[in-house]
Coordinates of C-alpha atoms in Angstrom, one line a residue:
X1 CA 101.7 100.7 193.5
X2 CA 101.6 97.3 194.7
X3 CA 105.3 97.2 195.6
X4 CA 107.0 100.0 197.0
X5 CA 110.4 101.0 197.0
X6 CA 112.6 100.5 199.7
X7 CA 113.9 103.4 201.6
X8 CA 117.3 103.8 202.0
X9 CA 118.9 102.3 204.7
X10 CA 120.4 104.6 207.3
X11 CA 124.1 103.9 208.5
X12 CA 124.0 102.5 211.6
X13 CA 125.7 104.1 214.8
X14 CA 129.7 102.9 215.5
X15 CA 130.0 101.6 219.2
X16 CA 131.8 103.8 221.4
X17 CA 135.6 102.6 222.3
X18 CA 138.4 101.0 221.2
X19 CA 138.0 97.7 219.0
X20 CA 139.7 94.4 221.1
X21 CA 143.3 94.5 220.7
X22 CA 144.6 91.5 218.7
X23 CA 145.9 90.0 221.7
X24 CA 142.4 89.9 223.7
X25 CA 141.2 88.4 220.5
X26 CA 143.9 85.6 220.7
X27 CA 142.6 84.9 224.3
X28 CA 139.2 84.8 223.3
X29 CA 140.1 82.2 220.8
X30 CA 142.0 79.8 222.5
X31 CA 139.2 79.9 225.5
X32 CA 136.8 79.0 222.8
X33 CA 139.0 76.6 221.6
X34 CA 140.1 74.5 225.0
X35 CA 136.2 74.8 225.8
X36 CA 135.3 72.8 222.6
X37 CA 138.2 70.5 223.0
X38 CA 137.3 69.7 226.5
X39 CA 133.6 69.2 225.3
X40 CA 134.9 66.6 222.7
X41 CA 136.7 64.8 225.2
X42 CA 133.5 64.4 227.8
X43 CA 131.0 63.6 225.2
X44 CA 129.5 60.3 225.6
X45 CA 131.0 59.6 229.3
X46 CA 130.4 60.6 233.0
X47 CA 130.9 63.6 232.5
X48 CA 128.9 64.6 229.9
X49 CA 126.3 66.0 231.8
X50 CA 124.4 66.9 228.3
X51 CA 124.1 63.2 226.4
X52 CA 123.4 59.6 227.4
X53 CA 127.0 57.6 228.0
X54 CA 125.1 54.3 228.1
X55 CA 122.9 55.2 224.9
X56 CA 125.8 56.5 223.2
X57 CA 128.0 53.1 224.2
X58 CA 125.6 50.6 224.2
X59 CA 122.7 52.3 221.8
X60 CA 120.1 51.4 224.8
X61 CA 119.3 52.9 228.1
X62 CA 117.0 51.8 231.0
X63 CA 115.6 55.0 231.7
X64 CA 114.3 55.3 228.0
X65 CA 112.6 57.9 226.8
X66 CA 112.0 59.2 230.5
X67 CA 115.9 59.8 230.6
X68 CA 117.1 63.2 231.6
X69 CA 119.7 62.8 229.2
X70 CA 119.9 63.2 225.2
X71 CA 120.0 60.6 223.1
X72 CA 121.3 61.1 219.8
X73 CA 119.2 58.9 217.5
X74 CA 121.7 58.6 214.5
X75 CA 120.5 59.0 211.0
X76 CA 123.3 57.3 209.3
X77 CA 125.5 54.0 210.6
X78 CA 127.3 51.1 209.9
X79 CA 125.4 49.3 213.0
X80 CA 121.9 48.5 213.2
X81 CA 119.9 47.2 216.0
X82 CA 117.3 44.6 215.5
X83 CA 115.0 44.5 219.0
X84 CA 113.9 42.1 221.9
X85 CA 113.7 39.6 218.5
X86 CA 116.5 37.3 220.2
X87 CA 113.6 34.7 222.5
X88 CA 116.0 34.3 225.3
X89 CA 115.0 30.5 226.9
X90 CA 115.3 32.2 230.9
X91 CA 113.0 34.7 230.2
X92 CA 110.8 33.0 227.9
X93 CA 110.5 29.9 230.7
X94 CA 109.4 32.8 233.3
X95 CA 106.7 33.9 230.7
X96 CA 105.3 30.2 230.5
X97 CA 105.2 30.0 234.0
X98 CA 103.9 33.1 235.2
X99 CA 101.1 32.2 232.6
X100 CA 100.0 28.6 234.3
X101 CA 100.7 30.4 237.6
X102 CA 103.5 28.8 239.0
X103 CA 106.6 30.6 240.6
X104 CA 109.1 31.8 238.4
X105 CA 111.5 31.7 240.7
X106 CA 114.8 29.0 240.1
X107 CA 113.1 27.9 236.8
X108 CA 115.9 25.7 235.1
X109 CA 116.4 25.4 231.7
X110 CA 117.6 23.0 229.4
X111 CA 121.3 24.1 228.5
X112 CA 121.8 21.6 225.6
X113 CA 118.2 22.6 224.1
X114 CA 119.0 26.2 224.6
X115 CA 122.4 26.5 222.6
X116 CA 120.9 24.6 219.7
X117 CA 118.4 27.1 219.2
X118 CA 120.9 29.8 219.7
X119 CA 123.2 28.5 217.1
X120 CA 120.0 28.5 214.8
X121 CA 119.1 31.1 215.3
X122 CA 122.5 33.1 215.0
X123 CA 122.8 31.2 211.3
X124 CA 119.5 31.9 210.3
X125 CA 120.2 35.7 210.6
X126 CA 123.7 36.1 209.9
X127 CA 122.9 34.0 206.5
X128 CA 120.0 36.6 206.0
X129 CA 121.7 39.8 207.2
X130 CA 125.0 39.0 204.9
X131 CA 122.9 39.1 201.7
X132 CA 123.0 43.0 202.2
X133 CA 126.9 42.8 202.3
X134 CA 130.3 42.0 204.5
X135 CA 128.8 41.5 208.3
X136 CA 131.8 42.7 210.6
X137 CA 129.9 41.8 213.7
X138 CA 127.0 40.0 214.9
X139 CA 126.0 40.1 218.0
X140 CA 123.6 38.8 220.6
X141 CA 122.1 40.1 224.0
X142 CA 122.2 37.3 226.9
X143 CA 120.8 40.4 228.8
X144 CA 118.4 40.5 230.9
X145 CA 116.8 43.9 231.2
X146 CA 114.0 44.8 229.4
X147 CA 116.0 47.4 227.8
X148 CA 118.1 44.6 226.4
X149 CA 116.5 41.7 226.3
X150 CA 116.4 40.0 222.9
X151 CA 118.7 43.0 221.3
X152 CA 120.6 42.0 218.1
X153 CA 123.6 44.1 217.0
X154 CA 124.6 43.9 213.0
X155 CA 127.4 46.1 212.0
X156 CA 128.6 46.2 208.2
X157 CA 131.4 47.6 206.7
X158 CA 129.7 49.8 205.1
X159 CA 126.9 52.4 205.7
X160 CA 124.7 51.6 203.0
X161 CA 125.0 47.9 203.3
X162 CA 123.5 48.8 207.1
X163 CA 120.9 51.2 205.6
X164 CA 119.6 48.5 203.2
X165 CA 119.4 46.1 205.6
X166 CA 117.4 48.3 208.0
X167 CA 114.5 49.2 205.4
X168 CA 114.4 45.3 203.8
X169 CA 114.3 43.8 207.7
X170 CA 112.3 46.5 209.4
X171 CA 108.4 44.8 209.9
X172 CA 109.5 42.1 208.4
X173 CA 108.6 38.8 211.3
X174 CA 111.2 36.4 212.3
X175 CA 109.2 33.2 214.3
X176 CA 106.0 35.4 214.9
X177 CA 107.4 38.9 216.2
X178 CA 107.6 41.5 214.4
X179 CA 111.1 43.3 213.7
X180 CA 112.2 46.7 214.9
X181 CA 115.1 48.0 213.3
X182 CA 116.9 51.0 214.2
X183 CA 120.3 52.5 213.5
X184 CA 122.4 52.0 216.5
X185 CA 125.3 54.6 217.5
X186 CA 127.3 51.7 219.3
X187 CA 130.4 51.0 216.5
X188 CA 133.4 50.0 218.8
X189 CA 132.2 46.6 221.1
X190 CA 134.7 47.0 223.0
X191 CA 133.4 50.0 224.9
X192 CA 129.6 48.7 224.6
X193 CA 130.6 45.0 226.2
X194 CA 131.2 43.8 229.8
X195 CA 134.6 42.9 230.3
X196 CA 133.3 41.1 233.6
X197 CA 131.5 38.9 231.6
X198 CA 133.4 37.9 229.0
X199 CA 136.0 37.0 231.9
X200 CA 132.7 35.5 234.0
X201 CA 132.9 37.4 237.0
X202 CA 129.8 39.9 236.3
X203 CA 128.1 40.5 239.5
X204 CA 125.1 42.0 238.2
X205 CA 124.0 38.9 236.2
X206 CA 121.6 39.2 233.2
X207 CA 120.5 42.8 234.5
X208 CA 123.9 44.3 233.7
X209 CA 123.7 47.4 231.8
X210 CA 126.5 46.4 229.4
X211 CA 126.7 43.9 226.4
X212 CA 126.6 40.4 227.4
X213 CA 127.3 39.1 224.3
X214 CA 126.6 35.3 223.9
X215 CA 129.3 33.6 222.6
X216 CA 129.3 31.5 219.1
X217 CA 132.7 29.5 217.8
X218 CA 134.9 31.0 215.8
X219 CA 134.6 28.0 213.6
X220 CA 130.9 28.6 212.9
X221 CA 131.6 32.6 212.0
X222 CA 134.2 31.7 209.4
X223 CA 132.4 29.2 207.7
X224 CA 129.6 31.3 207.5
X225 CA 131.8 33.9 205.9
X226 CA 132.9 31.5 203.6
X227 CA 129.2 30.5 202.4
X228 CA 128.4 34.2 202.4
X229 CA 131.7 35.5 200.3
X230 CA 130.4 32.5 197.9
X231 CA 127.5 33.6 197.6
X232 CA 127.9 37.5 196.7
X233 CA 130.7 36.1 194.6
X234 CA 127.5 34.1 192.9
X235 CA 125.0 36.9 192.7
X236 CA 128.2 38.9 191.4
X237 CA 128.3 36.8 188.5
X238 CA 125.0 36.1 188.2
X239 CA 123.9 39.9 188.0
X240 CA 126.8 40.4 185.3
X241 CA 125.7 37.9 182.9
X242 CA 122.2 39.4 182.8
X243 CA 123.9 42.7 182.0
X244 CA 125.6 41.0 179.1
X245 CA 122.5 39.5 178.3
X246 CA 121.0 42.8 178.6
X247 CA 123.3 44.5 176.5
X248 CA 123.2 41.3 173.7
X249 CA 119.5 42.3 173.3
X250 CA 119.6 45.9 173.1
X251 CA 122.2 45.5 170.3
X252 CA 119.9 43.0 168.3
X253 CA 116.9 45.4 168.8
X254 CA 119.5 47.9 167.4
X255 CA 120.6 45.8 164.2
X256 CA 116.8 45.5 163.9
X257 CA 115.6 48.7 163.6
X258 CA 118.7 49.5 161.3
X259 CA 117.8 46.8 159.1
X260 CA 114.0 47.7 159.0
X261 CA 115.3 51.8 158.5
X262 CA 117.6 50.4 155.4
X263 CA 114.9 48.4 154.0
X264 CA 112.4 51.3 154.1
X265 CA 115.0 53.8 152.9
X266 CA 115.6 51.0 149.7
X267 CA 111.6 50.9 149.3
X268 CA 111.3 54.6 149.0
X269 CA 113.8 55.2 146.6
X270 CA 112.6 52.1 144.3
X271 CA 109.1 53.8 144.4
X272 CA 110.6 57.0 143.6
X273 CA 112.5 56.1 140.9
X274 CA 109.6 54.2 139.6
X275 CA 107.5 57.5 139.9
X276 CA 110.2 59.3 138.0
X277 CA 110.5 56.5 135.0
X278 CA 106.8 56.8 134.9
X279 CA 106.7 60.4 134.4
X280 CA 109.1 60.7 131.6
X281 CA 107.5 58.2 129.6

């Protein structure tokens, strides 16, 4: 036979002694329980020993892939990353000169020139990220590092919002570079940003490993908010008028084919009765 029958399973052995007492149980338990608890609190710091602090804060981490430390790559969030697409004017002006072979070091920068493109370049993407939904933060690098350099954080309110942004944006080219989008972990700034900075007193300069997030006025981020919560409120309407319009053609296709059914329903019963008239004469 092609299948045989299994044989019958044998009862397997008791272990010898007592079974733990309900007490030792309760011991076990709450061991296992202060363990996890403790775990909870370390994750993502110093002491985690296991996972990245800085790639769980900050979503980047110098050491990279080489880094003896996890990071969690997460596959849902309200945060996406858009990388090195931000051309910061210091490191771009090192570039230029390092290619004519000057020295690259105290290269100067216009300031003025410099904040203008900033501001451009902060509308341009905040105009384009908030057609995907409500942008609760938009930030950008004035790192240094090559980790950071560029970096753009978007978070939305709302995971979806984020994950349609991400597979719209991703290879997609902003000013000739290609974008890389990624869900970030980082949700709460105010662990990911350096408080030195925002206070300016950083030491470490554009090679900090925490947010330096370049600054844009708050005037500038509400209007923007303004012309975006316009603008879904236009698309809003706009995509239920087509619906109406939608739903106005179906129901004249409907009344069409009802009309055509009666009329061939009339047809055949004229031709029938004809038939029948023509038989009994």
């Amino acid at each position: 036979a092609p299948f045989e029958p299994q044989p019958p399973t044998t009862a397997l052995p008791t272990p010898r002694g007592r079974p733990p007492s309900p007490s030792n149980q309760h011991k076990k338990d709450k061991r296992y329980f202060k363990m996890a608890r403790r775990l909870a609190q370390i994750h993502g710091t110093e002491e985690d020993k296991v996972n990245c602090p800085f790639y769980f804060k900050i979503g980047a981490c110098r050491h990279a892939d080489r880094c003896s430390r996890i990071h969690h790559r997460p596959a849902f969030s309200p945060t996406i990353l858009i990388k090195h697409i931000y051309r910061h004017p210091l490191r771009e002006a090192e570039l230029k000169a390092a290619s004519e072979g000057r020295a690259v070091d105290g290269i100067e920068v216009d300031e003025a020139e410099a904040r203008e493109d900033f501001l451009v370049f902060f509308e341009d993407f905040f105009e384009e990220l908030s057609k995907f939904g409500r942008l609760e933060a938009l930030h950008i690098c004035d790192n240094l590092g090559d980790h950071m350099v560029g970096h753009v954080y978007a978070k939305f309110s709302d995971e979806e919002e984020a994950a349609d942004a991400l597979n719209v944006m991703n290879g997609r080219f902003y000013d000739g570079r290609k974008m890389e989008v990624e869900f970030s972990p980082v949700t709460d700034f105010r662990e990911a940003r350096c408080r030195d900075f925002d206070e300016e007193t950083c030491r470490r300069g554009g090679f900090c490993n925490f947010l330096h997030i370049k600054p844009v006025p708050m005037c500038l981020i509400r209007d923007m908010e303004e012309d975006a919560e316009e603008e879904r409120r236009r698309d809003e309407l706009d995509r239920m008028e087509r619906k109406r319009k939608e739903k106005r053609r179906e129901r004249r296709r409907r009344d069409k084919r009802r009309s055509r059914s009666r009329s061939r329903s009339r047809s055949d019963s004229r031709s029938a009765s004809r038939e029948r008239e023509g038989g009994v004469k």
